[in-house]
DNA sequence: GTCAATATATTGTCTGATAAATCGGATAAA
DNA sequence: TTTATCCGATTTATCAGACAATATATTGAC
């Protein structure tokens, strides 16, 4: 069973468990967001991609349809496929955001996302403090507590993410949750973590617990302010690493 | 040119100017969001869709890839395609939101979107009042003025949309703009308009102009409050129509 | 020089065939 | 009886080759 014949009739049709059209979409999408093909550019035609990646034309077509669904490109007969203007891109898409995070504009990306959190999260916390059910409150408290007792950094980050998502869920708006999940997954995708001294960690934990308390006590305005304090703290961390580090594994966590 | 021969060699490969795979994706997507196939359901297979719509298999496959790109479904050999759980859907997508708006849950949708605007737009206005450039300010003022002088309702609505988008653009966050465009297009997709008496229209116009003024004078906090007032006004309209109307062409505009 | 017909290149669509993956049942073994 | 293994069937994944539709570019006519 360990060594099945595996009769490879053709060249590997799959790569690492994901399907080929997915890989191709990923590759082309990344190139577009990265800026290899600026908006307005006519992309290589189907045949060229096909030859370039060594896959069938249908695979290329399906990959392109996936990118069309994200508004990264459009196409018409005889013209070819072209990159859509940036404003049309569906930036609120997990994959697109991931590609963005991996692009040379990573710095801009970080600032944009961080600012975006200033808009979303305070309000979410306020809503959550008004509407959270008991079960939702438990989930929030549990995640918060687990953040405090986490032994490894990745454990802590995971709990942090759960904490934020639990708040968004408790806010009870169907559009808020995907938005938060989007941001979290984009940041997570950077594979970078907050590297703070213990003091900072302790401080961050206090800030999280304050948020938890505000939501428990159902105090919207206080919750809003608490979240703002937490975000300001993260800002400071970003700023530090930004100015200080050259290529220092710079740094933002889910918190 | 009006009556080209059109030599239809085969059965109409296109429908109303849009390509077939697009129509098919639209149809299947709408059915999923509408709830015809609840999450977890195995969808009809390629051959069935193909026969059902009278199109080739490649068209079905490409349509399905587009829906996969929106996380509405996933598929694997021998299993077929199944509807993904709702939490995975990319609700922050223009088309998905449009399908949602057209579903039986339209009521829920309206409430969710309206609440969402409470979160986004006040902050956007505050940011805009701090960062708007002169050109951006001109765009905002122009749209606001055109709202006041519009002769038809649809003209007014269009100007209203421009007004909101101009503010979001001036806020200078790359993630904010798609979000606003998303909301506007979703509401617009409802094909419903605010039907107020002249008094209400006048009042709404005043509220818009107040926002414009706050942004011009660069007063973030005042802008925030002005937007909240505008939204509250819209809320009232929705509530009225909600309780009053049976099927009364009920009602939300871009404002 | 302007306008119309034609050539051409590219995507859109259809069809048929092979590969891969997995479910379900049948069969064999403990 | 229960468990493990194998085989067949079904469905998507992929390939390959064809024709249709369409818009640009070229060419020709006036």
XYZ file of C-alpha atoms (C1' of nucleotides) in Angstrom:
570
model
C 0.000 0.000 0.000
C 2.900 2.266 0.663
C 4.253 1.797 -2.820
C 1.358 1.558 -5.180
C 2.264 1.098 -8.850
C 0.860 4.538 -9.520
C 0.985 3.924 -13.243
C 1.855 7.419 -14.388
C 0.353 7.307 -17.829
C 1.170 10.913 -18.603
C 3.259 13.694 -17.139
C 2.092 14.523 -13.661
C -1.366 15.954 -14.152
C -1.434 17.248 -10.592
C 0.984 19.150 -8.454
C 1.085 18.702 -4.729
C -2.510 17.642 -4.381
C -3.996 20.711 -6.027
C -5.423 20.600 -9.476
C -3.595 22.016 -12.414
C -6.059 24.706 -13.374
C -5.831 25.969 -9.823
C -2.056 26.206 -9.981
C -2.222 27.985 -13.287
C -4.785 30.471 -12.007
C -2.598 31.050 -9.007
C 0.465 31.660 -11.093
C -1.165 34.021 -13.565
C -3.067 35.841 -10.826
C 0.061 36.385 -8.828
C 1.876 37.729 -11.840
C -0.882 40.196 -12.538
C -1.162 41.491 -8.988
C 2.601 41.588 -8.708
C 2.612 43.951 -11.637
C 4.230 41.832 -14.330
C 1.343 42.747 -16.596
C 0.121 46.280 -15.783
C -3.568 47.078 -16.267
C -4.445 47.413 -19.911
C -1.782 44.983 -21.026
C -2.803 42.258 -23.397
C -1.823 38.952 -21.869
C -0.174 36.132 -23.765
C -2.802 34.185 -25.627
C -4.147 30.785 -24.680
C -1.738 28.908 -26.882
C 1.246 30.660 -25.349
C 0.166 29.992 -21.778
C -0.554 26.454 -22.799
C 2.962 25.996 -24.122
C 4.509 27.988 -21.287
C 3.016 25.815 -18.573
C 2.887 22.628 -20.575
C -0.829 22.128 -20.015
C -3.838 21.758 -22.245
C -5.789 24.666 -23.587
C -8.845 23.827 -21.497
C -6.817 24.140 -18.327
C -5.676 27.593 -19.333
C -9.189 28.588 -20.238
C -10.586 27.433 -16.926
C -7.866 29.239 -15.023
C -8.613 32.406 -16.947
C -12.298 32.057 -16.174
C -11.431 31.933 -12.492
C -9.489 35.161 -12.821
C -12.345 36.702 -14.766
C -14.608 35.812 -11.857
C -12.329 37.925 -9.670
C -12.368 40.762 -12.181
C -8.633 40.654 -12.662
C -9.003 40.338 -16.391
C -11.487 40.239 -19.218
C -11.304 38.967 -22.763
C -12.931 39.060 -26.128
C -12.456 37.190 -29.376
C -9.744 38.474 -31.614
C -8.540 40.898 -28.933
C -7.252 38.507 -26.364
C -7.284 38.817 -22.593
C -6.276 42.036 -20.951
C -5.653 43.099 -17.379
C -8.525 45.125 -15.966
C -7.894 48.478 -14.286
C -6.979 48.098 -10.664
C -10.193 49.662 -9.362
C -12.139 46.808 -10.857
C -10.127 44.082 -9.173
C -11.979 42.256 -6.497
C -9.528 43.085 -3.732
C -11.974 41.672 -1.209
C -11.082 38.170 -2.250
C -8.924 35.842 -0.256
C -6.664 34.821 -3.068
C -6.299 38.267 -4.571
C -5.427 39.658 -1.172
C -2.907 36.900 -0.657
C -1.281 37.730 -3.969
C -1.239 41.352 -2.962
C 0.403 40.491 0.325
C 3.081 38.602 -1.574
C 3.715 41.419 -4.018
C 6.467 44.041 -3.859
C 3.835 46.437 -2.559
C 3.649 44.480 0.650
C 4.378 47.625 2.633
C 1.419 49.491 1.182
C -0.691 46.440 1.731
C 0.124 46.332 5.425
C -0.725 49.964 5.954
C -3.980 49.659 4.067
C -5.092 46.626 5.995
C -4.145 48.083 9.321
C -6.087 51.230 8.608
C -9.000 49.173 7.453
C -9.083 47.418 10.772
C -9.473 50.805 12.438
C -12.681 51.193 10.538
C -14.125 47.734 11.027
C -13.092 46.362 14.356
C -14.105 49.066 16.805
C -17.618 49.062 15.411
C -17.712 45.295 15.386
C -16.782 45.207 19.046
C -19.432 47.774 19.836
C -22.079 45.762 18.046
C -20.887 42.582 19.678
C -21.180 44.079 23.118
C -24.794 44.878 22.407
C -25.838 41.674 20.773
C -23.601 38.842 21.869
C -25.439 35.744 23.068
C -24.196 33.826 26.064
C -22.627 31.133 23.926
C -20.895 33.731 21.801
C -19.596 35.429 24.937
C -18.189 32.131 26.111
C -16.372 31.659 22.814
C -14.856 35.118 23.109
C -13.767 34.607 26.704
C -12.372 31.196 25.952
C -10.244 32.473 23.083
C -9.047 35.371 25.200
C -8.070 33.080 28.025
C -6.270 30.728 25.655
C -4.278 33.643 24.353
C -3.015 34.235 27.837
C -2.061 30.640 28.520
C -0.629 29.791 25.103
C 2.869 28.345 25.335
C 4.061 28.860 21.782
C 3.802 31.893 19.584
C 1.807 30.146 16.892
C -0.615 28.881 19.505
C -1.055 32.417 20.690
C -1.584 33.720 17.196
C -4.200 31.078 16.520
C -6.069 31.989 19.700
C -5.776 35.646 18.771
C -7.403 34.970 15.431
C -10.174 32.986 17.112
C -10.708 35.892 19.479
C -11.175 38.397 16.711
C -13.388 36.147 14.635
C -15.538 35.345 17.658
C -16.136 39.050 18.163
C -17.028 39.538 14.527
C -19.385 36.595 14.677
C -21.014 38.001 17.787
C -21.509 41.302 16.018
C -24.169 39.496 14.056
C -23.654 40.992 10.641
C -23.252 38.530 7.843
C -20.934 40.802 5.892
C -18.651 41.540 8.799
C -17.516 37.982 9.342
C -16.111 37.339 5.877
C -14.426 40.699 6.021
C -12.641 39.807 9.216
C -11.766 36.349 8.008
C -10.359 37.945 4.896
C -8.093 40.265 6.797
C -6.929 37.606 9.190
C -6.096 35.156 6.463
C -4.282 37.821 4.488
C -2.132 38.782 7.438
C -1.591 35.180 8.375
C -0.444 34.543 4.843
C 2.537 36.752 5.405
C 4.080 34.172 7.698
C 5.304 36.972 9.864
C 4.684 37.298 13.521
C 4.859 39.933 16.119
C 8.098 39.681 17.941
C 7.695 41.695 21.038
C 9.444 41.588 24.347
C 7.592 40.038 27.210
C 6.501 43.416 28.455
C 4.747 44.133 25.202
C 3.128 40.747 25.201
C 1.841 41.337 28.675
C 0.515 44.709 27.653
C -1.194 43.291 24.578
C -2.814 40.629 26.700
C -4.164 43.275 29.052
C -5.646 45.139 26.133
C -7.336 42.008 24.862
C -8.758 41.262 28.263
C -10.097 44.747 28.532
C -11.973 44.247 25.291
C -13.350 40.990 26.561
C -14.532 42.708 29.737
C -16.242 45.523 27.874
C -18.136 43.085 25.714
C -19.092 41.016 28.725
C -20.379 44.090 30.520
C -22.159 45.173 27.361
C -20.514 48.557 27.063
C -20.337 49.473 23.379
C -18.538 52.766 23.712
C -15.913 51.392 26.062
C -15.415 48.398 23.771
C -14.872 50.684 20.830
C -12.212 52.595 22.679
C -10.532 49.460 23.953
C -10.198 48.104 20.445
C -8.762 51.402 19.281
C -6.148 51.196 22.008
C -5.233 47.692 20.925
C -4.892 48.746 17.309
C -2.797 51.732 18.276
C -0.512 49.363 20.106
C -0.148 47.248 16.985
C 0.533 50.379 14.975
C 3.392 51.212 17.251
C 4.828 47.777 16.692
C 4.534 48.096 12.950
C 6.138 51.517 13.037
C 9.030 50.277 15.116
C 9.788 47.376 12.897
C 9.225 49.486 9.850
C 11.741 52.155 10.670
C 14.167 49.964 12.502
C 14.449 46.950 10.302
C 15.991 46.653 6.920
C 14.905 43.169 6.036
C 14.139 42.298 9.628
C 11.431 39.667 9.451
C 9.059 42.533 9.882
C 5.923 42.105 11.452
C 2.284 42.070 12.108
C 0.270 39.498 13.927
C -3.436 38.857 13.936
C -3.871 41.095 16.955
C -26.023 47.256 -40.003
C -29.289 47.141 -38.170
C -30.274 43.880 -39.786
C -27.169 41.916 -40.402
C -27.606 38.501 -41.950
C -26.261 36.999 -38.771
C -25.703 33.665 -40.451
C -26.637 31.500 -37.504
C -24.585 28.483 -38.298
C -25.566 26.807 -35.085
C -28.077 27.457 -32.333
C -27.443 30.880 -30.811
C -24.077 30.641 -29.113
C -24.651 33.903 -27.308
C -27.492 35.394 -25.396
C -28.081 39.118 -25.291
C -24.509 40.084 -25.893
C -23.076 38.172 -22.965
C -21.215 34.961 -23.458
C -22.811 31.655 -22.734
C -20.524 30.527 -19.928
C -21.296 33.763 -18.192
C -25.033 33.187 -18.427
C -24.663 29.655 -17.189
C -22.543 30.754 -14.233
C -25.131 33.369 -13.472
C -27.969 30.888 -13.582
C -26.300 28.244 -11.447
C -24.960 30.814 -9.005
C -28.348 32.353 -8.556
C -29.908 28.969 -7.915
C -27.354 28.178 -5.273
C -27.658 31.474 -3.433
C -31.427 31.315 -3.766
C -31.308 28.044 -1.881
C -32.353 25.595 -4.594
C -29.336 23.506 -3.688
C -28.578 23.831 0.030
C -24.971 23.616 1.195
C -23.659 20.094 1.058
C -25.902 19.128 -1.815
C -24.305 17.376 -4.749
C -25.121 19.332 -7.865
C -26.209 17.781 -11.128
C -23.179 16.582 -13.044
C -21.645 18.218 -16.064
C -23.595 16.145 -18.533
C -26.895 17.020 -16.887
C -26.204 20.753 -16.831
C -25.022 20.442 -20.391
C -28.270 18.858 -21.456
C -30.366 21.110 -19.214
C -29.013 24.319 -20.740
C -28.323 22.936 -24.168
C -24.682 23.970 -24.129
C -21.398 22.145 -24.473
C -19.559 20.550 -21.614
C -16.718 23.042 -21.754
C -19.143 25.874 -21.152
C -20.483 24.164 -18.056
C -17.001 23.457 -16.815
C -15.895 27.048 -17.236
C -19.009 28.317 -15.514
C -18.359 25.973 -12.620
C -14.786 27.201 -12.377
C -16.083 30.733 -12.032
C -18.294 29.660 -9.162
C -15.388 27.809 -7.610
C -13.444 31.054 -7.738
C -16.198 32.588 -5.629
C -16.126 29.662 -3.221
C -19.736 28.796 -3.879
C -18.863 25.229 -4.727
C -16.047 22.749 -4.988
C -15.674 19.489 -6.845
C -13.698 16.318 -7.060
C -13.594 13.410 -9.448
C -16.117 10.688 -8.874
C -17.843 12.808 -6.211
C -19.147 15.601 -8.352
C -19.644 19.226 -7.428
C -21.170 20.190 -4.127
C -22.342 23.435 -2.607
C -19.920 24.792 -0.037
C -21.118 25.825 3.423
C -22.421 29.343 3.501
C -19.588 30.667 5.650
C -17.172 29.919 2.861
C -19.095 31.817 0.211
C -17.408 34.945 -0.957
C -20.257 37.251 0.006
C -18.032 40.240 -0.691
C -18.385 39.696 -4.388
C -20.484 41.789 -6.670
C -22.247 38.956 -8.372
C -22.816 36.892 -5.272
C -24.271 39.904 -3.537
C -26.501 40.571 -6.512
C -27.771 37.006 -6.404
C -28.339 37.402 -2.701
C -30.288 40.568 -3.313
C -32.491 38.672 -5.750
C -33.117 35.781 -3.383
C -36.151 35.265 -1.135
C -34.003 36.506 1.715
C -34.027 39.958 0.213
C -35.388 41.426 3.425
C -32.541 40.073 5.509
C -30.144 41.270 2.882
C -31.406 44.829 3.057
C -31.072 44.970 6.796
C -27.567 43.525 6.691
C -26.368 45.944 4.070
C -27.922 48.936 5.731
C -26.290 48.060 9.014
C -23.025 47.519 7.249
C -23.180 51.026 5.872
C -23.404 52.307 9.430
C -20.039 50.763 10.040
C -18.300 51.846 6.878
C -19.594 55.164 5.727
C -19.241 57.382 8.791
C -15.592 56.431 9.112
C -15.062 56.846 5.399
C -16.470 60.359 5.555
C -14.271 61.171 8.524
C -11.193 59.950 6.701
C -12.208 61.783 3.572
C -12.547 65.046 5.431
C -8.990 64.682 6.636
C -7.361 63.554 3.450
C -9.372 64.707 0.463
C -7.377 66.458 -2.224
C -8.777 69.467 -3.985
C -9.707 67.475 -7.058
C -11.429 64.891 -4.934
C -13.333 67.611 -3.123
C -14.472 68.979 -6.448
C -15.770 65.582 -7.481
C -17.720 65.280 -4.246
C -19.212 68.750 -4.529
C -20.071 68.237 -8.163
C -21.943 65.011 -7.467
C -23.738 66.604 -4.563
C -24.822 69.534 -6.674
C -25.983 67.269 -9.466
C -28.121 65.392 -6.993
C -29.909 68.601 -6.228
C -30.491 69.599 -9.832
C -31.348 66.160 -11.208
C -34.624 66.134 -13.112
C -35.380 62.427 -13.105
C -35.214 59.947 -10.291
C -32.674 57.732 -12.001
C -30.485 60.738 -12.680
C -30.639 61.577 -9.000
C -29.800 58.041 -7.997
C -26.818 57.990 -10.311
C -25.527 61.239 -8.853
C -26.137 59.874 -5.376
C -23.997 56.858 -6.158
C -21.262 59.063 -7.577
C -21.398 61.131 -4.406
C -20.858 58.145 -2.150
C -18.140 56.656 -4.281
C -16.333 59.973 -4.482
C -16.255 60.125 -0.709
C -14.935 56.589 -0.466
C -12.298 57.378 -3.028
C -11.273 60.473 -1.115
C -10.949 58.398 2.039
C -7.856 56.988 0.402
C -8.086 53.384 1.468
C -7.825 50.888 -1.305
C -10.094 48.400 0.426
C -12.820 50.899 1.097
C -13.581 51.650 -2.506
C -14.478 48.120 -3.618
C -16.579 47.806 -0.511
C -18.597 50.854 -1.382
C -18.916 49.892 -5.005
C -20.118 46.517 -3.825
C -22.857 47.959 -1.672
C -23.974 50.435 -4.264
C -24.186 47.893 -7.024
C -26.042 45.483 -4.791
C -28.621 48.078 -3.841
C -28.868 49.292 -7.378
C -29.437 45.727 -8.455
C -32.662 45.682 -6.556
C -34.190 47.953 -9.180
C -36.062 49.666 -6.434
C -35.996 53.332 -5.738
C -36.822 55.598 -2.928
C -40.226 57.017 -3.439
C -40.526 59.886 -1.065
C -42.588 62.965 -1.115
C -40.914 66.188 -2.080
C -40.396 67.119 1.559
C -38.373 64.007 2.190
C -36.350 64.578 -0.929
C -35.590 68.086 0.201
C -34.580 66.805 3.601
C -32.333 64.137 2.127
C -30.689 66.734 -0.052
C -30.004 68.895 2.977
C -28.383 65.963 4.709
C -26.166 65.295 1.730
C -25.132 68.900 1.517
C -24.255 68.922 5.166
C -21.924 66.019 4.586
C -20.369 67.827 1.683
C -19.840 70.887 3.845
C -18.237 68.933 6.677
C -15.781 67.332 4.310
C -15.019 70.652 2.677
C -14.350 72.234 6.065
C -12.303 69.209 7.054
C -14.289 68.325 10.145
C -14.052 64.573 10.658
C -16.281 64.270 13.702
C -18.994 66.434 12.226
C -18.829 64.457 8.981
C -19.229 61.224 10.875
C -22.340 62.495 12.584
C -23.796 63.921 9.409
C -23.484 60.575 7.673
C -25.137 58.864 10.622
C -28.043 61.258 10.336
C -28.391 60.488 6.659
C -28.363 56.775 7.282
C -30.910 57.110 10.072
C -33.126 58.931 7.636
C -32.829 56.061 5.188
C -33.578 53.633 7.977
C -36.812 55.421 8.676
C -37.821 55.151 5.057
C -37.081 51.467 4.984
C -39.008 50.900 8.185
C -42.006 52.779 6.901
C -42.166 50.909 3.657
C -41.445 47.721 5.453
C -44.418 47.917 7.754
C -46.712 49.664 5.345
C -46.249 47.900 2.084
C -47.339 44.480 1.036
C -45.636 44.301 -2.289
C -45.305 48.048 -2.531
C -42.303 48.638 -4.734
C -40.417 48.876 -1.512
C -37.515 50.813 -1.196
C -33.988 51.759 -0.812
C -31.896 54.078 -2.880
C -28.194 54.507 -2.970
C -28.448 57.243 -0.398
C -8.323 60.362 -49.304
C -12.327 57.839 -47.914
C -15.020 53.882 -47.695
C -15.955 48.947 -48.207
C -14.602 44.189 -48.685
C -11.350 40.803 -47.311
C -7.671 38.515 -44.633
C -6.275 37.186 -40.248
C -5.685 36.206 -35.517
C -7.818 35.081 -31.161
C -11.251 33.680 -28.125
C -15.747 31.068 -27.801
C -17.830 26.671 -28.243
C -18.482 21.780 -29.399
C -17.169 16.964 -29.458
C -14.839 12.785 -28.386
C -11.342 10.353 -25.871
C -8.119 9.105 -21.964
C -6.552 9.557 -16.989
C -7.321 9.848 -12.200
C -9.861 9.434 -8.111
C -13.115 7.546 -5.092
C -17.262 5.250 -3.752
C -19.679 0.885 -3.281
C -20.139 -3.724 -3.447
C -18.152 -8.252 -3.831
C -14.930 -11.247 -2.260
C -11.632 -13.242 0.764
C -9.588 -13.728 5.320
C -9.532 -13.774 10.449
C -19.492 -11.965 12.307
C -16.221 -8.765 11.386
C -12.505 -6.915 8.877
C -9.527 -6.233 4.991
C -8.725 -6.258 0.103
C -9.854 -5.936 -4.617
C -12.550 -4.623 -8.640
C -16.010 -2.157 -11.243
C -18.442 1.987 -12.119
C -19.043 6.871 -12.118
C -17.542 11.542 -12.351
C -14.410 15.087 -12.819
C -9.697 16.436 -14.811
C -7.240 16.870 -18.792
C -6.048 16.584 -23.589
C -6.694 17.226 -28.611
C -8.763 18.850 -32.760
C -12.282 21.179 -35.073
C -15.436 25.137 -36.428
C -17.833 29.700 -35.292
C -17.795 34.487 -33.970
C -15.596 38.761 -33.895
C -12.736 42.797 -34.273
C -8.467 44.499 -36.057
C -5.614 45.279 -40.007
C -4.885 45.180 -44.706
C -6.115 45.752 -49.221
C -8.747 47.352 -53.041
C -12.099 50.360 -55.381
C -13.959 54.804 -56.166
